[in-house]
Short mmCIF file of C-alpha atoms in Angstrom, two decimals:
data_model
loop_
_atom_site.label_atom_id
_atom_site.label_comp_id
_atom_site.label_asym_id
_atom_site.label_seq_id
_atom_site.Cartn_x
_atom_site.Cartn_y
_atom_site.Cartn_z
CA ILE J 1 -67.50 9.85 7.67
CA THR J 2 -68.63 13.49 7.63
CA LYS J 3 -66.49 16.53 8.36
CA ASP J 4 -68.56 17.25 11.49
CA ARG J 5 -67.86 13.74 12.73
CA ILE J 6 -64.11 14.17 12.17
CA ILE J 7 -64.14 17.43 14.12
CA PHE J 8 -66.10 15.77 16.92
CA VAL J 9 -63.72 12.77 17.11
CA ALA J 10 -60.73 15.14 17.14
CA SER J 11 -62.33 17.14 19.98
CA LEU J 12 -62.54 13.97 22.06
CA ALA J 13 -58.74 13.74 21.81
CA ALA J 14 -58.35 17.32 23.09
CA LYS J 15 -57.62 18.29 26.65
CA ARG J 16 -60.84 19.15 28.45
CA LEU J 17 -59.56 21.69 30.99
CA ASP J 18 -60.02 25.18 29.55
CA GLU J 19 -56.97 26.61 31.28
CA GLY J 20 -54.74 23.76 30.11
CA GLN J 21 -55.69 23.69 26.43
CA ASP J 22 -53.21 24.67 23.78
CA ALA J 23 -54.22 26.70 20.72
CA ILE J 24 -55.03 23.64 18.58
CA ASP J 25 -57.18 21.96 21.24
CA THR J 26 -59.01 25.24 21.89
CA CYS J 27 -59.74 25.72 18.19
CA ILE J 28 -61.01 22.16 17.68
CA MET J 29 -63.10 22.16 20.85
CA ASN J 30 -64.75 25.50 20.01
CA LYS J 31 -65.59 24.24 16.52
CA ALA J 32 -67.08 21.03 17.89
CA LEU J 33 -69.22 22.92 20.40
CA GLU J 34 -70.82 24.79 17.50
CA ARG J 35 -72.51 21.50 16.53
CA ILE J 36 -73.20 19.87 19.90
CA SER J 37 -73.90 21.18 23.38
CA LYS J 38 -71.44 21.11 26.23
CA ALA J 39 -73.75 18.73 28.09
CA GLU J 40 -73.56 16.24 25.22
CA MET J 41 -69.78 16.57 25.16
CA GLU J 42 -69.61 15.83 28.89
CA GLU J 43 -71.36 12.50 28.31
CA TYR J 44 -68.11 11.37 26.71
CA LYS J 45 -66.08 11.05 29.90
CA GLN J 46 -62.33 11.32 29.43
CA VAL J 47 -60.79 8.76 31.77
CA ASP J 48 -57.22 8.98 30.49
CA PHE J 49 -55.31 11.53 28.45
CA ILE J 50 -51.82 11.60 26.93
CA PRO J 51 -50.86 15.22 26.17
CA PHE J 52 -48.98 16.24 23.08
CA ASP J 53 -45.35 15.21 23.07
CA PRO J 54 -43.00 16.36 20.27
CA ALA J 55 -41.40 12.92 20.32
CA ILE J 56 -44.64 11.09 19.42
CA LYS J 57 -46.36 14.10 17.77
CA ARG J 58 -49.87 13.25 18.88
CA THR J 59 -52.40 13.35 21.71
CA GLU J 60 -54.47 10.39 22.85
CA ALA J 61 -57.56 10.05 25.03
CA THR J 62 -59.50 7.13 26.44
CA ILE J 63 -63.23 7.83 26.41
CA VAL J 64 -66.14 6.16 28.21
CA HIS J 65 -69.71 6.70 27.00
CA PRO J 66 -72.93 5.17 28.38
CA LYS J 67 -73.99 3.83 24.97
CA GLU J 68 -70.79 3.60 22.92
CA GLY J 69 -68.73 2.07 25.72
CA LYS J 70 -65.00 2.51 26.09
CA PHE J 71 -62.82 3.48 23.14
CA THR J 72 -59.63 5.35 22.23
CA VAL J 73 -59.22 8.43 20.05
CA THR J 74 -55.99 10.05 18.89
CA LYS J 75 -54.98 13.01 16.75
CA GLY J 76 -51.64 14.33 15.58
CA ALA J 77 -49.17 14.24 12.72
CA ALA J 78 -50.65 12.12 9.93
CA PRO J 79 -47.58 9.82 9.43
CA GLN J 80 -47.49 8.94 13.13
CA ILE J 81 -51.25 8.32 13.25
CA LEU J 82 -51.07 6.09 10.16
CA GLU J 83 -48.41 3.94 11.80
CA LEU J 84 -50.81 3.19 14.67
CA CYS J 85 -53.80 2.35 12.49
CA THR J 86 -54.74 -1.12 11.32
CA ASP J 87 -55.65 0.29 7.91
CA GLY J 88 -52.68 2.69 7.84
CA LYS J 89 -50.79 0.97 5.00
CA ARG J 90 -53.86 0.95 2.80
CA MET J 91 -54.65 4.63 3.47
CA GLU J 92 -51.10 5.97 3.51
CA GLN J 93 -50.70 7.03 -0.13
CA LYS J 94 -54.03 8.82 -0.32
CA VAL J 95 -53.65 10.50 3.07
CA MET J 96 -50.10 11.74 2.44
CA ARG J 97 -51.14 13.16 -0.92
CA ILE J 98 -53.85 15.18 0.86
CA VAL J 99 -51.42 16.24 3.60
CA ASP J 100 -48.82 17.42 1.08
CA ASP J 101 -51.47 19.31 -0.90
CA LEU J 102 -52.71 21.09 2.24
CA ALA J 103 -49.16 21.82 3.40
CA GLY J 104 -48.31 23.40 0.06
CA ARG J 105 -51.15 25.85 0.63
CA GLY J 106 -50.04 26.63 4.18
CA TYR J 107 -52.55 24.42 6.00
CA ARG J 108 -51.61 22.19 8.89
CA ALA J 109 -53.04 18.67 8.58
CA LEU J 110 -53.89 16.45 11.55
CA GLY J 111 -54.61 12.78 11.27
CA VAL J 112 -57.54 11.53 13.37
CA ALA J 113 -58.09 7.90 14.38
CA MET J 114 -60.55 6.06 16.58
CA SER J 115 -60.73 2.52 17.93
CA LYS J 116 -63.65 0.20 17.32
CA GLY J 117 -65.04 -2.77 19.20
CA ASP J 118 -61.91 -4.86 18.64
CA GLY J 119 -59.77 -2.17 20.33
CA LYS J 120 -57.74 -1.47 17.19
CA LEU J 121 -57.32 2.02 15.80
CA TYR J 122 -58.78 2.86 12.40
CA PHE J 123 -58.03 6.01 10.46
CA SER J 124 -60.98 8.42 10.54
CA GLY J 125 -59.78 11.30 8.36
CA VAL J 126 -57.63 14.39 7.95
CA LEU J 127 -58.45 17.60 9.78
CA SER J 128 -57.04 20.78 8.22
CA LEU J 129 -56.13 23.81 10.31
CA PHE J 130 -55.13 27.24 9.09
CA ASP J 131 -52.92 29.24 11.43
CA PRO J 132 -52.02 32.43 9.56
CA PRO J 133 -49.35 34.79 10.90
CA ARG J 134 -50.52 37.85 12.77
CA HIS J 135 -51.31 40.88 10.63
CA ASP J 136 -48.25 42.71 11.93
CA THR J 137 -45.77 39.84 11.65
CA LYS J 138 -44.58 40.60 8.11
CA ARG J 139 -43.96 44.25 8.96
CA THR J 140 -42.14 43.22 12.15
CA ILE J 141 -39.83 40.90 10.19
CA GLU J 142 -39.18 43.60 7.58
CA ARG J 143 -38.24 46.07 10.31
CA ALA J 144 -35.94 43.52 11.92
CA GLN J 145 -34.21 42.84 8.60
CA ASP J 146 -33.86 46.58 7.96
CA MET J 147 -32.07 46.78 11.31
CA GLY J 148 -29.54 44.17 10.25
CA VAL J 149 -31.08 41.25 12.13
CA GLN J 150 -31.24 37.89 10.37
CA VAL J 151 -34.58 36.23 11.12
CA LYS J 152 -34.82 32.43 11.06
CA MET J 153 -38.02 30.42 11.40
CA ILE J 154 -38.00 27.37 13.67
CA THR J 155 -41.18 25.30 13.58
CA GLY J 156 -42.37 21.79 14.16
CA ASP J 157 -44.72 22.01 11.17
CA HIS J 158 -44.37 20.25 7.85
CA THR J 159 -41.59 21.64 5.65
CA ALA J 160 -44.03 22.71 2.94
CA ILE J 161 -46.07 24.70 5.47
CA ALA J 162 -42.92 26.41 6.68
CA ILE J 163 -41.88 27.28 3.11
CA GLU J 164 -45.29 28.74 2.28
CA THR J 165 -45.41 30.73 5.53
CA ALA J 166 -41.90 32.05 4.97
CA ARG J 167 -42.84 33.06 1.43
CA ARG J 168 -45.82 35.04 2.69
CA LEU J 169 -43.67 36.77 5.29
CA GLY J 170 -40.90 37.61 2.82
CA MET J 171 -38.28 35.68 4.79
CA GLY J 172 -36.81 33.59 1.99
CA THR J 173 -37.68 29.97 1.25
CA SER J 174 -34.44 28.22 2.19
CA ILE J 175 -36.25 26.10 4.77
CA HIS J 176 -34.66 22.80 5.80
CA SER J 177 -36.24 19.72 7.29
CA VAL J 178 -34.36 18.77 10.43
CA ASP J 179 -35.42 15.15 9.99
CA ALA J 180 -33.90 15.12 6.51
CA MET J 181 -30.72 16.75 7.75
CA LYS J 182 -30.35 14.16 10.46
CA SER J 183 -31.00 11.19 8.23
CA GLY J 184 -28.67 12.51 5.52
CA HIS J 185 -30.93 12.17 2.53
CA GLN J 186 -32.51 14.58 0.08
CA GLN J 187 -35.96 15.85 0.97
CA GLU J 188 -38.27 16.77 -1.90
CA ILE J 189 -41.28 18.98 -1.23
CA ASP J 190 -43.57 20.03 -4.07
CA HIS J 191 -40.78 19.88 -6.66
CA LYS J 192 -38.71 22.09 -4.32
CA SER J 193 -35.65 20.60 -2.70
CA ALA J 194 -35.01 21.28 0.95
CA GLY J 195 -31.36 20.72 0.16
CA PRO J 196 -29.11 17.76 -0.53
CA TYR J 197 -27.90 16.36 2.78
CA LYS J 198 -26.34 13.13 1.61
CA ASN J 199 -22.80 12.47 2.84
CA LEU J 200 -22.64 15.77 4.70
CA GLY J 201 -20.39 16.04 7.73
CA PRO J 202 -21.07 17.99 10.94
CA ASP J 203 -19.24 21.06 9.63
CA ASP J 204 -21.30 21.03 6.44
CA LEU J 205 -24.52 20.85 8.47
CA ASP J 206 -23.35 23.79 10.56
CA ASP J 207 -22.86 25.79 7.35
CA ILE J 208 -26.39 24.89 6.26
CA ILE J 209 -27.75 26.09 9.61
CA LEU J 210 -25.94 29.41 9.24
CA ALA J 211 -27.22 29.99 5.70
CA ALA J 212 -30.79 28.73 6.19
CA ASP J 213 -33.86 30.95 6.43
CA GLY J 214 -35.57 28.46 8.71
CA PHE J 215 -36.10 24.90 9.89
CA ALA J 216 -39.13 22.63 9.90
CA GLU J 217 -40.16 19.43 11.69
CA VAL J 218 -38.03 20.56 14.64
CA LEU J 219 -37.86 18.81 18.01
CA PRO J 220 -37.01 20.63 21.27
CA GLU J 221 -33.43 19.34 21.29
CA ASP J 222 -33.02 20.59 17.71
CA LYS J 223 -33.83 24.15 18.81
CA PHE J 224 -31.07 23.98 21.38
CA LYS J 225 -28.63 22.66 18.77
CA ILE J 226 -29.51 25.43 16.29
CA VAL J 227 -28.92 28.11 18.92
CA GLU J 228 -25.64 26.44 19.90
CA VAL J 229 -24.35 26.33 16.30
CA LEU J 230 -25.24 29.99 15.71
CA GLN J 231 -23.48 31.02 18.91
CA ALA J 232 -20.38 28.98 17.99
CA SER J 233 -20.16 30.97 14.74
CA GLY J 234 -19.94 34.24 16.69
CA GLN J 235 -23.58 35.31 16.35
CA ILE J 236 -25.57 37.03 19.09
CA VAL J 237 -28.73 34.92 19.22
CA GLY J 238 -32.22 35.92 20.29
CA MET J 239 -34.88 33.21 20.66
CA THR J 240 -38.65 33.47 21.06
CA GLY J 241 -40.80 30.69 22.47
CA ASP J 242 -43.82 29.91 24.59
CA GLY J 243 -43.75 26.25 25.60
CA VAL J 244 -42.00 24.06 28.13
CA ASN J 245 -40.00 22.50 25.32
CA ASP J 246 -38.65 25.93 24.33
CA ALA J 247 -37.12 26.54 27.76
CA PRO J 248 -33.66 25.01 27.10
CA ALA J 249 -33.19 27.04 23.90
CA LEU J 250 -34.49 30.20 25.60
CA LYS J 251 -31.97 29.68 28.40
CA LYS J 252 -29.14 28.99 25.95
CA ALA J 253 -29.72 32.08 23.78
CA GLU J 254 -28.17 35.40 24.77
CA ILE J 255 -31.63 36.95 24.59
CA GLY J 256 -34.47 34.59 25.48
CA ILE J 257 -37.92 36.08 24.86
CA ALA J 258 -41.07 34.42 26.21
CA VAL J 259 -44.08 35.57 24.20
CA GLU J 260 -47.47 36.48 25.61
CA GLY J 261 -49.24 33.44 27.06
CA ALA J 262 -46.02 31.46 27.55
CA THR J 263 -45.79 28.71 30.14
CA ASP J 264 -44.19 29.30 33.53
CA ALA J 265 -41.16 27.24 32.48
CA ALA J 266 -40.60 29.40 29.40
CA ARG J 267 -41.02 32.59 31.42
CA ALA J 268 -38.50 31.40 34.01
CA ALA J 269 -35.92 30.55 31.34
CA ALA J 270 -36.38 33.78 29.35
CA ASP J 271 -34.64 37.11 29.81
CA ILE J 272 -37.64 39.09 28.52
CA VAL J 273 -41.33 38.27 29.00
CA LEU J 274 -43.85 39.88 26.64
CA THR J 275 -47.22 40.78 28.12
CA GLU J 276 -49.00 41.67 24.87
CA PRO J 277 -49.66 39.60 21.72
CA GLY J 278 -47.30 40.00 18.78
CA LEU J 279 -43.59 40.54 18.35
CA SER J 280 -43.50 44.17 17.23
CA VAL J 281 -42.55 45.24 20.75
CA ILE J 282 -39.22 43.44 20.21
CA ILE J 283 -38.37 45.90 17.44
CA ASP J 284 -39.32 48.78 19.72
CA ALA J 285 -36.99 47.35 22.36
CA MET J 286 -34.18 47.03 19.80
CA THR J 287 -34.67 50.65 18.73
CA ALA J 288 -34.66 51.85 22.34
CA SER J 289 -31.56 49.80 23.20
CA ARG J 290 -29.65 51.16 20.20
CA LYS J 291 -30.54 54.69 21.25
CA ILE J 292 -29.26 53.94 24.74
CA PHE J 293 -26.08 52.50 23.25
CA GLN J 294 -25.57 55.66 21.19
CA ARG J 295 -26.01 57.84 24.27
CA VAL J 296 -23.60 55.76 26.33
CA ARG J 297 -21.07 55.87 23.49
CA ASN J 298 -21.46 59.64 23.20
CA TYR J 299 -21.08 59.97 26.97
CA CYS J 300 -17.84 57.99 26.97
CA MET J 301 -16.36 60.05 24.15
CA TYR J 302 -17.39 63.34 25.74
CA ARG J 303 -16.18 62.37 29.20
CA VAL J 304 -12.77 61.24 27.92
CA ALA J 305 -12.44 64.29 25.64
CA GLY J 306 -13.45 66.70 28.42
CA THR J 307 -11.02 65.10 30.87
CA ILE J 308 -8.17 65.33 28.36
CA GLN J 309 -8.97 68.98 27.70
CA LEU J 310 -9.00 70.11 31.33
CA ILE J 311 -6.08 68.02 32.60
CA PHE J 312 -3.68 68.76 29.76
CA PHE J 313 -4.66 72.44 29.46
CA PHE J 314 -4.13 73.21 33.13
CA PHE J 315 -0.91 71.16 33.08
CA ILE J 316 0.42 73.35 30.25
CA ALA J 317 -1.03 76.57 31.68
CA VAL J 318 1.00 76.34 34.89
CA PHE J 319 4.17 76.96 32.86
CA PHE J 320 2.92 80.44 31.83
CA ASP J 321 4.23 83.22 34.10
CA PRO J 322 1.69 86.07 34.46
CA SER J 323 4.26 88.36 36.12
CA SER J 324 6.19 88.61 32.86
CA SER J 325 3.18 89.85 30.87
CA PHE J 326 0.75 91.60 33.22
CA GLU J 327 1.29 94.53 35.57
CA ASN J 328 -1.25 93.24 38.07
CA GLY J 329 0.07 89.70 37.87
CA GLU J 330 3.39 90.22 39.60
CA ASP J 331 2.27 88.09 42.56
CA GLU J 332 1.41 85.14 40.29
CA LYS J 333 4.21 82.87 39.19
CA ASN J 334 1.89 80.41 37.39
CA PHE J 335 -1.28 80.98 35.43
CA ARG J 336 -4.34 79.76 37.27
CA LEU J 337 -8.06 80.36 37.56
CA PRO J 338 -9.89 81.15 40.80
CA VAL J 339 -11.25 78.12 42.64
CA LEU J 340 -14.81 79.32 42.11
CA ALA J 341 -14.21 79.46 38.35
CA VAL J 342 -12.84 75.90 38.33
CA VAL J 343 -15.89 74.70 40.27
CA PHE J 344 -18.18 76.44 37.79
CA ILE J 345 -16.36 74.83 34.85
CA THR J 346 -16.88 71.45 36.52
CA LEU J 347 -20.60 72.17 36.93
CA VAL J 348 -20.89 73.17 33.27
CA ASN J 349 -19.09 69.94 32.35
CA ASP J 350 -21.50 67.85 34.44
CA ALA J 351 -24.53 69.73 33.08
CA CYS J 352 -23.45 68.82 29.55
CA VAL J 353 -23.20 65.19 30.63
CA LEU J 354 -26.78 65.27 31.98
CA THR J 355 -28.13 66.41 28.63
CA ILE J 356 -26.70 63.30 26.92
CA SER J 357 -29.15 61.06 28.82
CA LYS J 358 -32.06 62.70 26.96
CA ASP J 359 -30.24 63.47 23.75
CA TYR J 360 -31.97 63.06 20.40
CA VAL J 361 -30.14 60.20 18.67
CA ASN J 362 -30.69 58.19 15.51
CA PRO J 363 -30.54 54.42 16.12
CA ASP J 364 -28.00 52.69 13.92
CA THR J 365 -29.30 50.53 11.07
CA ASP J 366 -26.89 47.71 11.95
CA PRO J 367 -26.26 45.78 15.16
CA GLN J 368 -23.75 47.65 17.26
CA ALA J 369 -20.70 46.56 19.22
CA TRP J 370 -18.13 48.35 21.31
CA HIS J 371 -15.14 49.54 19.29
CA LEU J 372 -13.11 50.98 22.14
CA LYS J 373 -10.17 51.84 19.92
CA GLU J 374 -12.42 54.03 17.78
CA VAL J 375 -14.02 55.64 20.83
CA PHE J 376 -10.68 56.58 22.40
CA ILE J 377 -9.20 57.82 19.12
CA ILE J 378 -12.19 60.11 18.47
CA ALA J 379 -12.21 61.28 22.09
CA ALA J 380 -8.47 61.97 21.95
CA VAL J 381 -8.82 63.99 18.75
CA LEU J 382 -11.66 66.04 20.24
CA GLY J 383 -9.85 66.52 23.55
CA PHE J 384 -6.44 67.48 22.16
CA SER J 385 -8.05 69.74 19.56
CA ALA J 386 -9.72 71.62 22.41
CA VAL J 387 -6.39 71.68 24.30
CA LEU J 388 -4.60 73.11 21.26
CA ALA J 389 -7.27 75.77 20.75
CA SER J 390 -7.18 76.73 24.43
CA VAL J 391 -3.38 76.94 24.48
CA LEU J 392 -3.38 79.13 21.36
CA LEU J 393 -5.95 81.39 23.02
CA LEU J 394 -3.76 81.52 26.14
CA LEU J 395 -0.77 82.53 24.02
CA SER J 396 -2.89 85.28 22.44
CA VAL J 397 -3.97 86.47 25.86
CA PHE J 398 -0.38 86.65 27.12
CA ASP J 399 0.58 88.42 23.89
CA GLY J 400 -1.82 91.17 24.89
CA GLY J 401 -0.38 91.64 28.36
CA ASP J 402 0.01 95.25 29.41
CA GLN J 403 3.75 94.74 29.96
CA LYS J 404 4.34 93.51 26.41
CA GLY J 405 6.04 95.84 23.99
CA SER J 406 4.79 94.53 20.64
CA ARG J 407 1.41 92.94 20.11
CA THR J 408 0.02 91.07 17.11
CA VAL J 409 -2.61 88.34 17.67
CA SER J 410 -4.09 89.96 20.75
CA CYS J 411 -5.50 92.77 18.60
CA ILE J 412 -8.15 90.29 17.39
CA PHE J 413 -9.56 89.85 20.90
CA PHE J 414 -8.89 93.05 22.84
CA GLU J 415 -9.50 96.74 22.35
CA ASP J 416 -6.25 98.66 22.01
CA CYS J 417 -4.55 95.27 21.59
CA LYS J 418 -3.89 94.91 25.29
CA THR J 419 -5.50 93.53 28.42
CA ASN J 420 -4.85 92.86 32.09
CA TYR J 421 -4.57 89.65 34.08
CA GLY J 422 -8.19 89.63 35.28
CA LYS J 423 -9.56 89.90 31.74
CA ALA J 424 -7.14 87.21 30.61
CA GLN J 425 -8.52 84.83 33.25
CA THR J 426 -12.08 85.69 32.18
CA VAL J 427 -11.35 84.94 28.52
CA VAL J 428 -9.80 81.57 29.37
CA PHE J 429 -12.70 80.76 31.70
CA LEU J 430 -15.29 81.51 28.99
CA ASN J 431 -13.31 79.50 26.46
CA LEU J 432 -13.27 76.42 28.69
CA CYS J 433 -17.03 76.68 29.35
CA ILE J 434 -17.93 77.15 25.67
CA SER J 435 -15.55 74.45 24.46
CA ASP J 436 -17.27 71.97 26.80
CA ILE J 437 -20.57 72.65 25.06
CA ILE J 438 -19.03 72.46 21.58
CA THR J 439 -17.35 69.15 22.51
CA VAL J 440 -20.76 67.70 23.41
CA PHE J 441 -22.11 68.54 19.96
CA SER J 442 -19.00 67.07 18.35
CA ALA J 443 -19.14 63.85 20.39
CA ARG J 444 -22.81 63.16 19.64
CA THR J 445 -22.51 62.86 15.88
CA LYS J 446 -20.33 61.02 13.40
CA SER J 447 -20.45 63.96 11.00
CA TRP J 448 -20.07 67.72 11.49
CA PHE J 449 -21.33 68.86 14.88
CA PHE J 450 -23.91 71.17 13.27
CA SER J 451 -25.46 68.42 11.11
CA ARG J 452 -27.82 67.05 13.77
CA LYS J 453 -30.64 68.41 15.84
CA PRO J 454 -30.84 70.58 17.89
CA VAL J 455 -27.87 72.47 16.41
CA VAL J 456 -29.60 72.71 13.03
CA TYR J 457 -32.64 74.26 14.70
CA ALA J 458 -30.45 76.65 16.68
CA LEU J 459 -28.61 77.81 13.54
CA ASN J 460 -31.90 78.26 11.67
CA GLU J 461 -33.33 80.26 14.57
CA ARG J 462 -30.20 82.44 14.56
CA LYS J 463 -30.59 83.02 10.82
CA TYR J 464 -34.21 84.11 11.22
CA ASN J 465 -33.33 86.43 14.09
CA LEU J 466 -30.69 88.10 11.94
#
C-alpha cells in the first residue's frame, strides 16, 4: 500500500464538517485533498461516524461508495487499532517498533485500518504526524520558570513523544506514563525509564506527581486527579486546555485558562479565555498581576503608616500648651492646626495615594503571597518613625517660643533662635505634608527610598541643576 493510499484511507476516517474538525483531521484531510479533488472525496459518502474518544483513542467511519460498496475505516493509537485488526497479532511487533522509533524523534504515529469484503478490519499502515511546539513556546516556558512557576506537561501522546518535546522545550525529561503509574509496573522507553512504579502506594504516587516534569498517555480523569494532588500539596494550580475533556480540570484549577480556539465547554469552565494563538500572553498577565500586587501592597503600607502618623501625632500634640511658650498663643490651651490646614494635609495624603495606582514597580521574580505581619510591621515602623520625627520637630518649635528664656535646638530652624505661634503651626504643617510624600517613597521599595525611580531621576536632576 502506498503512502498516498494510507493518507486517503485515514482521511475517510476524519470528520467531514469543516467547522467540527480537530487539528489532526484538518491536517489529514488537507493532505489528502492535495492528491484528489473534493468531488472525488464526496463520492465516498460517510453514513456513520464515531468521533475521537480518549477512552478508545480512535475515530471510526462507515463509508458507502458506488463501486467499492460499504466498508469501515478507522484511525487512532496504533495499539488500539491493532487489537481490532484480524492481522493485528502478526503485525504488532513490526508496527510497534515503527511507532516507538517515530515517537523517539517526536513524531505522533496513527494506526490506520480498513475493512474488506468479509467485514473484518485489516491493518493498512502507520501515518506519522509532526506537531512541533509554537516558535514562542520555549521562550514562554523559560520566562515562566524565571518567574518561579513550575511548568508541567500533560499530554495524551506517547511517553517518548512527550520526553522528546519536553527536551526541546527545556522542561526536563522526568515524564511519567499515567498508564504505567496506574498499573504499577516499570515503563521502559528507548532505554530511558519513566520511573519504577511497582509496589507504590497512593502517597508515593502523589510524590511522583509533585516531582514530575510532565505526564503522558493521560485521560481526562487523570488531568483532574493531577490538579487535585497538586492542590492538596498546597500549590496554586493553573491549567490550560481547549477541549471538552479538559473542562473538569479547568474548573478544578484555581486558574483555568482556555486557549484560542477552545470549545464552548472549555471556555465556560475556564477563568480566562485567550483570543490569540500562543501562551505568551499568560506571562504578560502574570507580570501585570504582580505589578498590581506590588501597588496594592505599597498602598496598604502607606495608608497604615500615614494613618498612624496623623492619629498619634495629633494625639500627642494636644498635650502641648502654646500659652506657655508663645506670646500670641495665650488663648490656646492645646496645640492644633487650623481646619483648612488639616483638610489640605488630607488632600496631600490622598494625592499621594492616587500616584500609587500608576507607580513604576518591578514585578517580583517569585510568586507572591500576602504576608500581613510583614506589611503591618513595616507600616508601623514607617508610621512611628514619622511620628517621632514630627514630635521632635514640635519640641524644637516650642523650644523657640518667644516666651522661652533659653533656646538651643530652635536655633537650627529659626532666625534669632525664636519664633511665634503662627510660624510654629506653619512649620508643623509643612512637616506633615512633606513627610507624607517621603513615606510614599519609603513604602514603595524594599530598600532605601531613593534607590528606585523616580527618586533616582529627581536626585540626578537636582545634581545637574546644582
